[in-house]
């Protein structure tokens, strides 16, 4: 089955394209990480090439975003060069009804959080399988940790009621290393009742750089679904 006929890929593409349509000329755009966001980056690039968009610059959240932006002709700027981000587009691994997120499946959540939280408008693009009643239902919580602190951080997390394990590489011997040169500890919680509180508590453990809870920062959630074999996109506000 090709990408053109695979309904799931088509749906991810349409969600990414719907987010890209919200980008306006003259804006600074935070470029997120992941498969759905990749389609948004592609669509922004296509709008620039066609002349539909002008004078757009991207702020990448990962090596993946840098590579895609270059591939699709989006000029990049660093946070040193700008004083604001107009809109950020990014994916998520879980979204709860209050629009809190778990991110970090791609181990880029630290840079994503810096960029996404700076944006005037933060748009999340997901498929309906990412919607949960409460965070921690389906996905482990990623915590980025300085390598020397992995053991004490894991001990501290256990005392807080989480079950941590070091994320190991696929097609790589040893642990996953982030774009920042750190390690990722994935933590199992039965349920996360107070995301904002847990986000702050984990970040206060010495050696923790950032965790994958994004509480209270999302403005818009665009959800892709396949209904009767057809991809559709809806806004979480209008269920």
PDB file of C-alpha atoms in Angstrom:
ATOM      1  CA  UNK A   1       0.000   0.000   0.000  1.00  0.00           C
ATOM      2  CA  UNK A   2       1.520   3.331  -1.035  1.00  0.00           C
ATOM      3  CA  UNK A   3       1.548   6.511   1.036  1.00  0.00           C
ATOM      4  CA  UNK A   4      -1.090   7.960  -1.285  1.00  0.00           C
ATOM      5  CA  UNK A   5      -3.573   5.202  -0.450  1.00  0.00           C
ATOM      6  CA  UNK A   6      -2.656   4.402   3.170  1.00  0.00           C
ATOM      7  CA  UNK A   7      -5.487   6.091   5.139  1.00  0.00           C
ATOM      8  CA  UNK A   8      -3.373   6.534   8.300  1.00  0.00           C
ATOM      9  CA  UNK A   9      -0.544   8.276   6.421  1.00  0.00           C
ATOM     10  CA  UNK A  10      -3.083  10.364   4.513  1.00  0.00           C
ATOM     11  CA  UNK A  11      -4.711  11.365   7.807  1.00  0.00           C
ATOM     12  CA  UNK A  12      -1.355  12.380   9.364  1.00  0.00           C
ATOM     13  CA  UNK A  13      -0.617  14.361   6.211  1.00  0.00           C
ATOM     14  CA  UNK A  14      -3.945  16.170   6.370  1.00  0.00           C
ATOM     15  CA  UNK A  15      -3.513  17.078  10.062  1.00  0.00           C
ATOM     16  CA  UNK A  16      -0.034  18.419   9.321  1.00  0.00           C
ATOM     17  CA  UNK A  17      -1.362  20.375   6.351  1.00  0.00           C
ATOM     18  CA  UNK A  18      -4.252  21.783   8.423  1.00  0.00           C
ATOM     19  CA  UNK A  19      -1.725  23.121  10.965  1.00  0.00           C
ATOM     20  CA  UNK A  20       0.462  24.569   8.200  1.00  0.00           C
ATOM     21  CA  UNK A  21      -2.555  26.481   6.845  1.00  0.00           C
ATOM     22  CA  UNK A  22      -2.618  28.457  10.128  1.00  0.00           C
ATOM     23  CA  UNK A  23       0.860  29.852   9.500  1.00  0.00           C
ATOM     24  CA  UNK A  24       0.829  33.431   8.191  1.00  0.00           C
ATOM     25  CA  UNK A  25       3.383  35.344   6.147  1.00  0.00           C
ATOM     26  CA  UNK A  26       6.037  37.177   8.122  1.00  0.00           C
ATOM     27  CA  UNK A  27       5.908  34.800  11.080  1.00  0.00           C
ATOM     28  CA  UNK A  28       8.481  32.888  13.098  1.00  0.00           C
ATOM     29  CA  UNK A  29       7.405  29.240  13.384  1.00  0.00           C
ATOM     30  CA  UNK A  30       8.520  26.637  15.903  1.00  0.00           C
ATOM     31  CA  UNK A  31       9.102  23.397  13.978  1.00  0.00           C
ATOM     32  CA  UNK A  32       8.370  20.324  16.071  1.00  0.00           C
ATOM     33  CA  UNK A  33       9.491  16.731  15.831  1.00  0.00           C
ATOM     34  CA  UNK A  34       7.791  13.496  14.732  1.00  0.00           C
ATOM     35  CA  UNK A  35       5.950  11.924  11.822  1.00  0.00           C
ATOM     36  CA  UNK A  36       2.813  14.126  11.817  1.00  0.00           C
ATOM     37  CA  UNK A  37       4.764  17.351  12.343  1.00  0.00           C
ATOM     38  CA  UNK A  38       7.015  16.345   9.432  1.00  0.00           C
ATOM     39  CA  UNK A  39       4.013  16.753   7.112  1.00  0.00           C
ATOM     40  CA  UNK A  40       3.400  20.242   8.547  1.00  0.00           C
ATOM     41  CA  UNK A  41       7.019  21.200   7.820  1.00  0.00           C
ATOM     42  CA  UNK A  42       6.634  19.839   4.281  1.00  0.00           C
ATOM     43  CA  UNK A  43       3.414  21.836   3.782  1.00  0.00           C
ATOM     44  CA  UNK A  44       4.976  25.077   5.066  1.00  0.00           C
ATOM     45  CA  UNK A  45       7.856  24.551   2.638  1.00  0.00           C
ATOM     46  CA  UNK A  46       5.445  23.954  -0.253  1.00  0.00           C
ATOM     47  CA  UNK A  47       3.481  27.119   0.614  1.00  0.00           C
ATOM     48  CA  UNK A  48       6.748  29.096   0.610  1.00  0.00           C
ATOM     49  CA  UNK A  49       7.827  27.647  -2.756  1.00  0.00           C
ATOM     50  CA  UNK A  50       4.461  28.432  -4.357  1.00  0.00           C
ATOM     51  CA  UNK A  51       4.490  32.008  -3.066  1.00  0.00           C
ATOM     52  CA  UNK A  52       1.387  31.412  -0.929  1.00  0.00           C
ATOM     53  CA  UNK A  53       3.579  32.232   2.113  1.00  0.00           C
ATOM     54  CA  UNK A  54       6.368  34.792   2.320  1.00  0.00           C
ATOM     55  CA  UNK A  55       9.067  35.685   4.828  1.00  0.00           C
ATOM     56  CA  UNK A  56       8.623  32.727   7.176  1.00  0.00           C
ATOM     57  CA  UNK A  57      11.485  31.545   9.372  1.00  0.00           C
ATOM     58  CA  UNK A  58      11.627  28.344  11.371  1.00  0.00           C
ATOM     59  CA  UNK A  59      13.015  27.557  14.821  1.00  0.00           C
ATOM     60  CA  UNK A  60      13.843  23.826  14.935  1.00  0.00           C
ATOM     61  CA  UNK A  61      13.354  21.593  17.983  1.00  0.00           C
ATOM     62  CA  UNK A  62      15.625  18.724  16.903  1.00  0.00           C
ATOM     63  CA  UNK A  63      18.101  17.473  14.313  1.00  0.00           C
ATOM     64  CA  UNK A  64      15.115  15.899  12.521  1.00  0.00           C
ATOM     65  CA  UNK A  65      13.400  19.300  12.231  1.00  0.00           C
ATOM     66  CA  UNK A  66      16.637  20.905  10.942  1.00  0.00           C
ATOM     67  CA  UNK A  67      17.019  18.252   8.230  1.00  0.00           C
ATOM     68  CA  UNK A  68      13.368  18.514   7.135  1.00  0.00           C
ATOM     69  CA  UNK A  69      13.374  22.332   7.121  1.00  0.00           C
ATOM     70  CA  UNK A  70      16.460  22.359   4.902  1.00  0.00           C
ATOM     71  CA  UNK A  71      14.928  19.723   2.637  1.00  0.00           C
ATOM     72  CA  UNK A  72      11.758  21.805   2.138  1.00  0.00           C
ATOM     73  CA  UNK A  73      13.471  25.192   1.883  1.00  0.00           C
ATOM     74  CA  UNK A  74      12.425  26.803   5.171  1.00  0.00           C
ATOM     75  CA  UNK A  75      15.048  29.308   6.397  1.00  0.00           C
ATOM     76  CA  UNK A  76      16.107  28.593   9.987  1.00  0.00           C
ATOM     77  CA  UNK A  77      16.919  30.956  12.849  1.00  0.00           C
ATOM     78  CA  UNK A  78      18.172  30.312  16.372  1.00  0.00           C
ATOM     79  CA  UNK A  79      16.640  31.598  19.593  1.00  0.00           C
ATOM     80  CA  UNK A  80      19.539  34.070  19.829  1.00  0.00           C
ATOM     81  CA  UNK A  81      18.306  35.871  16.700  1.00  0.00           C
ATOM     82  CA  UNK A  82      14.645  36.406  17.588  1.00  0.00           C
ATOM     83  CA  UNK A  83      12.574  37.900  20.376  1.00  0.00           C
ATOM     84  CA  UNK A  84       9.346  35.940  19.808  1.00  0.00           C
ATOM     85  CA  UNK A  85       7.831  32.881  18.156  1.00  0.00           C
ATOM     86  CA  UNK A  86       4.428  33.460  16.571  1.00  0.00           C
ATOM     87  CA  UNK A  87       3.285  29.865  16.309  1.00  0.00           C
ATOM     88  CA  UNK A  88       4.743  26.432  17.129  1.00  0.00           C
ATOM     89  CA  UNK A  89       3.511  23.173  15.593  1.00  0.00           C
ATOM     90  CA  UNK A  90       4.377  19.913  17.327  1.00  0.00           C
ATOM     91  CA  UNK A  91       3.071  16.417  17.951  1.00  0.00           C
ATOM     92  CA  UNK A  92       2.378  14.557  21.198  1.00  0.00           C
ATOM     93  CA  UNK A  93       2.369  11.012  22.544  1.00  0.00           C
ATOM     94  CA  UNK A  94      -0.656  11.596  24.816  1.00  0.00           C
ATOM     95  CA  UNK A  95      -3.230  14.394  25.112  1.00  0.00           C
ATOM     96  CA  UNK A  96      -5.693  14.584  28.031  1.00  0.00           C
ATOM     97  CA  UNK A  97      -9.062  16.440  28.000  1.00  0.00           C
ATOM     98  CA  UNK A  98      -7.417  19.534  29.562  1.00  0.00           C
ATOM     99  CA  UNK A  99      -4.883  19.612  26.665  1.00  0.00           C
ATOM    100  CA  UNK A 100      -1.988  18.521  28.888  1.00  0.00           C
ATOM    101  CA  UNK A 101       0.559  16.432  27.005  1.00  0.00           C
ATOM    102  CA  UNK A 102       3.148  13.739  27.361  1.00  0.00           C
ATOM    103  CA  UNK A 103       5.897  14.187  24.763  1.00  0.00           C
ATOM    104  CA  UNK A 104       9.353  12.733  24.293  1.00  0.00           C
ATOM    105  CA  UNK A 105       8.853   9.511  22.346  1.00  0.00           C
ATOM    106  CA  UNK A 106      11.474  10.915  19.989  1.00  0.00           C
ATOM    107  CA  UNK A 107      13.710  12.047  22.902  1.00  0.00           C
ATOM    108  CA  UNK A 108      13.485  15.702  21.778  1.00  0.00           C
ATOM    109  CA  UNK A 109      11.151  16.986  24.488  1.00  0.00           C
ATOM    110  CA  UNK A 110      13.630  19.402  26.133  1.00  0.00           C
ATOM    111  CA  UNK A 111      14.234  21.468  22.997  1.00  0.00           C
ATOM    112  CA  UNK A 112      10.544  21.097  22.071  1.00  0.00           C
ATOM    113  CA  UNK A 113       9.448  22.501  25.433  1.00  0.00           C
ATOM    114  CA  UNK A 114      11.765  25.516  25.140  1.00  0.00           C
ATOM    115  CA  UNK A 115      10.403  26.397  21.688  1.00  0.00           C
ATOM    116  CA  UNK A 116       6.754  25.442  22.229  1.00  0.00           C
ATOM    117  CA  UNK A 117       6.465  27.414  25.485  1.00  0.00           C
ATOM    118  CA  UNK A 118       7.867  30.544  23.821  1.00  0.00           C
ATOM    119  CA  UNK A 119       5.216  30.527  21.096  1.00  0.00           C
ATOM    120  CA  UNK A 120       2.262  32.924  21.155  1.00  0.00           C
ATOM    121  CA  UNK A 121       0.184  30.034  19.814  1.00  0.00           C
ATOM    122  CA  UNK A 122       1.080  26.363  20.319  1.00  0.00           C
ATOM    123  CA  UNK A 123      -0.716  23.964  17.939  1.00  0.00           C
ATOM    124  CA  UNK A 124      -0.557  20.231  18.627  1.00  0.00           C
ATOM    125  CA  UNK A 125      -1.130  17.759  15.782  1.00  0.00           C
ATOM    126  CA  UNK A 126      -2.101  14.190  16.700  1.00  0.00           C
ATOM    127  CA  UNK A 127      -4.117  11.211  15.560  1.00  0.00           C
ATOM    128  CA  UNK A 128      -7.102  10.206  17.688  1.00  0.00           C
ATOM    129  CA  UNK A 129      -5.144   7.275  19.170  1.00  0.00           C
ATOM    130  CA  UNK A 130      -3.141   9.784  21.226  1.00  0.00           C
ATOM    131  CA  UNK A 131      -6.223  10.993  23.162  1.00  0.00           C
ATOM    132  CA  UNK A 132      -6.404   9.669  26.748  1.00  0.00           C
ATOM    133  CA  UNK A 133      -8.621  10.287  29.781  1.00  0.00           C
ATOM    134  CA  UNK A 134      -5.554  10.903  31.968  1.00  0.00           C
ATOM    135  CA  UNK A 135      -1.829  11.111  31.266  1.00  0.00           C
ATOM    136  CA  UNK A 136       0.264   8.000  31.808  1.00  0.00           C
ATOM    137  CA  UNK A 137      -2.488   5.675  30.529  1.00  0.00           C
ATOM    138  CA  UNK A 138      -0.662   4.377  27.466  1.00  0.00           C
ATOM    139  CA  UNK A 139       2.748   6.022  27.373  1.00  0.00           C
ATOM    140  CA  UNK A 140       5.793   6.085  29.629  1.00  0.00           C
ATOM    141  CA  UNK A 141       6.896   9.533  30.817  1.00  0.00           C
ATOM    142  CA  UNK A 142      10.318  10.477  29.393  1.00  0.00           C
ATOM    143  CA  UNK A 143      12.784  12.292  31.660  1.00  0.00           C
ATOM    144  CA  UNK A 144      16.039  13.676  30.212  1.00  0.00           C
ATOM    145  CA  UNK A 145      18.894  13.182  32.664  1.00  0.00           C
ATOM    146  CA  UNK A 146      22.578  14.155  32.802  1.00  0.00           C
ATOM    147  CA  UNK A 147      24.567  10.908  32.362  1.00  0.00           C
ATOM    148  CA  UNK A 148      26.406  11.148  35.709  1.00  0.00           C
ATOM    149  CA  UNK A 149      23.085  11.494  37.583  1.00  0.00           C
ATOM    150  CA  UNK A 150      21.136   8.546  36.147  1.00  0.00           C
ATOM    151  CA  UNK A 151      21.346   6.294  39.227  1.00  0.00           C
ATOM    152  CA  UNK A 152      20.436   8.926  41.873  1.00  0.00           C
ATOM    153  CA  UNK A 153      17.667  10.306  39.651  1.00  0.00           C
ATOM    154  CA  UNK A 154      16.149   6.834  39.166  1.00  0.00           C
ATOM    155  CA  UNK A 155      16.310   6.263  42.935  1.00  0.00           C
ATOM    156  CA  UNK A 156      14.547   9.596  43.557  1.00  0.00           C
ATOM    157  CA  UNK A 157      11.847   8.772  40.982  1.00  0.00           C
ATOM    158  CA  UNK A 158      11.172   5.414  42.692  1.00  0.00           C
ATOM    159  CA  UNK A 159      10.667   7.248  45.996  1.00  0.00           C
ATOM    160  CA  UNK A 160       8.085   9.437  44.221  1.00  0.00           C
ATOM    161  CA  UNK A 161       6.123   6.350  43.121  1.00  0.00           C
ATOM    162  CA  UNK A 162       7.333   5.952  39.544  1.00  0.00           C
ATOM    163  CA  UNK A 163       8.928   2.896  37.908  1.00  0.00           C
ATOM    164  CA  UNK A 164      11.924   4.179  35.888  1.00  0.00           C
ATOM    165  CA  UNK A 165      14.012   2.432  33.274  1.00  0.00           C
ATOM    166  CA  UNK A 166      16.838   3.678  31.086  1.00  0.00           C
ATOM    167  CA  UNK A 167      15.816   3.959  27.411  1.00  0.00           C
ATOM    168  CA  UNK A 168      18.028   1.739  25.265  1.00  0.00           C
ATOM    169  CA  UNK A 169      18.876   2.319  21.622  1.00  0.00           C
ATOM    170  CA  UNK A 170      17.422   0.491  18.635  1.00  0.00           C
ATOM    171  CA  UNK A 171      20.055  -0.329  15.998  1.00  0.00           C
ATOM    172  CA  UNK A 172      22.544   1.121  18.486  1.00  0.00           C
ATOM    173  CA  UNK A 173      24.353  -0.664  21.294  1.00  0.00           C
ATOM    174  CA  UNK A 174      23.724   1.022  24.636  1.00  0.00           C
ATOM    175  CA  UNK A 175      21.345   3.765  25.746  1.00  0.00           C
ATOM    176  CA  UNK A 176      19.611   6.416  23.655  1.00  0.00           C
ATOM    177  CA  UNK A 177      21.554   9.697  23.648  1.00  0.00           C
ATOM    178  CA  UNK A 178      19.556  12.908  23.117  1.00  0.00           C
ATOM    179  CA  UNK A 179      20.486  15.775  20.793  1.00  0.00           C
ATOM    180  CA  UNK A 180      21.812  17.454  23.960  1.00  0.00           C
ATOM    181  CA  UNK A 181      24.143  14.548  24.810  1.00  0.00           C
ATOM    182  CA  UNK A 182      22.063  13.274  27.739  1.00  0.00           C
ATOM    183  CA  UNK A 183      20.200  10.048  28.556  1.00  0.00           C
ATOM    184  CA  UNK A 184      16.458   9.331  28.795  1.00  0.00           C
ATOM    185  CA  UNK A 185      14.740   7.566  31.675  1.00  0.00           C
ATOM    186  CA  UNK A 186      11.207   6.358  30.842  1.00  0.00           C
ATOM    187  CA  UNK A 187       8.918   6.283  33.877  1.00  0.00           C
ATOM    188  CA  UNK A 188       5.776   4.186  34.307  1.00  0.00           C
ATOM    189  CA  UNK A 189       2.958   5.710  36.344  1.00  0.00           C
ATOM    190  CA  UNK A 190      -0.399   4.018  36.833  1.00  0.00           C
ATOM    191  CA  UNK A 191      -1.988   7.406  36.335  1.00  0.00           C
ATOM    192  CA  UNK A 192      -0.876  11.031  36.593  1.00  0.00           C
ATOM    193  CA  UNK A 193      -3.565  12.917  38.498  1.00  0.00           C
ATOM    194  CA  UNK A 194      -1.817  16.284  38.768  1.00  0.00           C
ATOM    195  CA  UNK A 195       0.391  16.783  35.666  1.00  0.00           C
ATOM    196  CA  UNK A 196       1.573  20.305  36.523  1.00  0.00           C
ATOM    197  CA  UNK A 197       2.665  19.317  40.025  1.00  0.00           C
ATOM    198  CA  UNK A 198       4.507  16.195  38.815  1.00  0.00           C
ATOM    199  CA  UNK A 199       6.174  18.197  36.018  1.00  0.00           C
ATOM    200  CA  UNK A 200       7.614  20.623  38.576  1.00  0.00           C
ATOM    201  CA  UNK A 201       8.525  17.926  41.137  1.00  0.00           C
ATOM    202  CA  UNK A 202      10.504  15.861  38.618  1.00  0.00           C
ATOM    203  CA  UNK A 203      12.320  18.929  37.280  1.00  0.00           C
ATOM    204  CA  UNK A 204      13.449  19.752  40.829  1.00  0.00           C
ATOM    205  CA  UNK A 205      15.420  16.495  41.130  1.00  0.00           C
ATOM    206  CA  UNK A 206      19.124  17.392  40.738  1.00  0.00           C
ATOM    207  CA  UNK A 207      20.408  16.000  37.434  1.00  0.00           C
ATOM    208  CA  UNK A 208      17.053  16.145  35.644  1.00  0.00           C
ATOM    209  CA  UNK A 209      17.160  18.471  32.655  1.00  0.00           C
ATOM    210  CA  UNK A 210      13.493  18.273  31.624  1.00  0.00           C
ATOM    211  CA  UNK A 211      10.569  15.836  31.565  1.00  0.00           C
ATOM    212  CA  UNK A 212       7.917  15.149  28.952  1.00  0.00           C
ATOM    213  CA  UNK A 213       4.853  16.610  30.721  1.00  0.00           C
ATOM    214  CA  UNK A 214       3.619  19.764  28.971  1.00  0.00           C
ATOM    215  CA  UNK A 215       0.967  21.186  31.330  1.00  0.00           C
ATOM    216  CA  UNK A 216      -1.090  24.242  30.491  1.00  0.00           C
ATOM    217  CA  UNK A 217       0.810  25.400  27.399  1.00  0.00           C
ATOM    218  CA  UNK A 218      -1.324  24.121  24.494  1.00  0.00           C
ATOM    219  CA  UNK A 219      -3.683  26.452  22.635  1.00  0.00           C
ATOM    220  CA  UNK A 220      -5.044  24.272  19.811  1.00  0.00           C
ATOM    221  CA  UNK A 221      -5.221  20.499  19.310  1.00  0.00           C
ATOM    222  CA  UNK A 222      -5.867  19.283  15.756  1.00  0.00           C
ATOM    223  CA  UNK A 223      -6.961  15.641  15.708  1.00  0.00           C
ATOM    224  CA  UNK A 224      -6.809  13.346  12.713  1.00  0.00           C
ATOM    225  CA  UNK A 225      -9.124  10.371  12.373  1.00  0.00           C
ATOM    226  CA  UNK A 226      -9.995   7.824   9.720  1.00  0.00           C
ATOM    227  CA  UNK A 227     -13.765   7.457   9.299  1.00  0.00           C
ATOM    228  CA  UNK A 228     -15.182   5.065   6.704  1.00  0.00           C
ATOM    229  CA  UNK A 229     -11.722   4.876   5.161  1.00  0.00           C
ATOM    230  CA  UNK A 230     -11.526   8.663   4.772  1.00  0.00           C
ATOM    231  CA  UNK A 231      -9.151  10.934   6.703  1.00  0.00           C
ATOM    232  CA  UNK A 232     -10.767  13.828   8.585  1.00  0.00           C
ATOM    233  CA  UNK A 233      -9.357  16.571  10.810  1.00  0.00           C
ATOM    234  CA  UNK A 234     -11.170  18.143  13.757  1.00  0.00           C
ATOM    235  CA  UNK A 235     -10.337  20.751  16.370  1.00  0.00           C
ATOM    236  CA  UNK A 236     -10.448  19.510  19.980  1.00  0.00           C
ATOM    237  CA  UNK A 237     -12.547  22.555  20.912  1.00  0.00           C
ATOM    238  CA  UNK A 238     -15.322  21.373  18.644  1.00  0.00           C
ATOM    239  CA  UNK A 239     -15.834  17.746  19.640  1.00  0.00           C
TER     240      UNK A 239
END
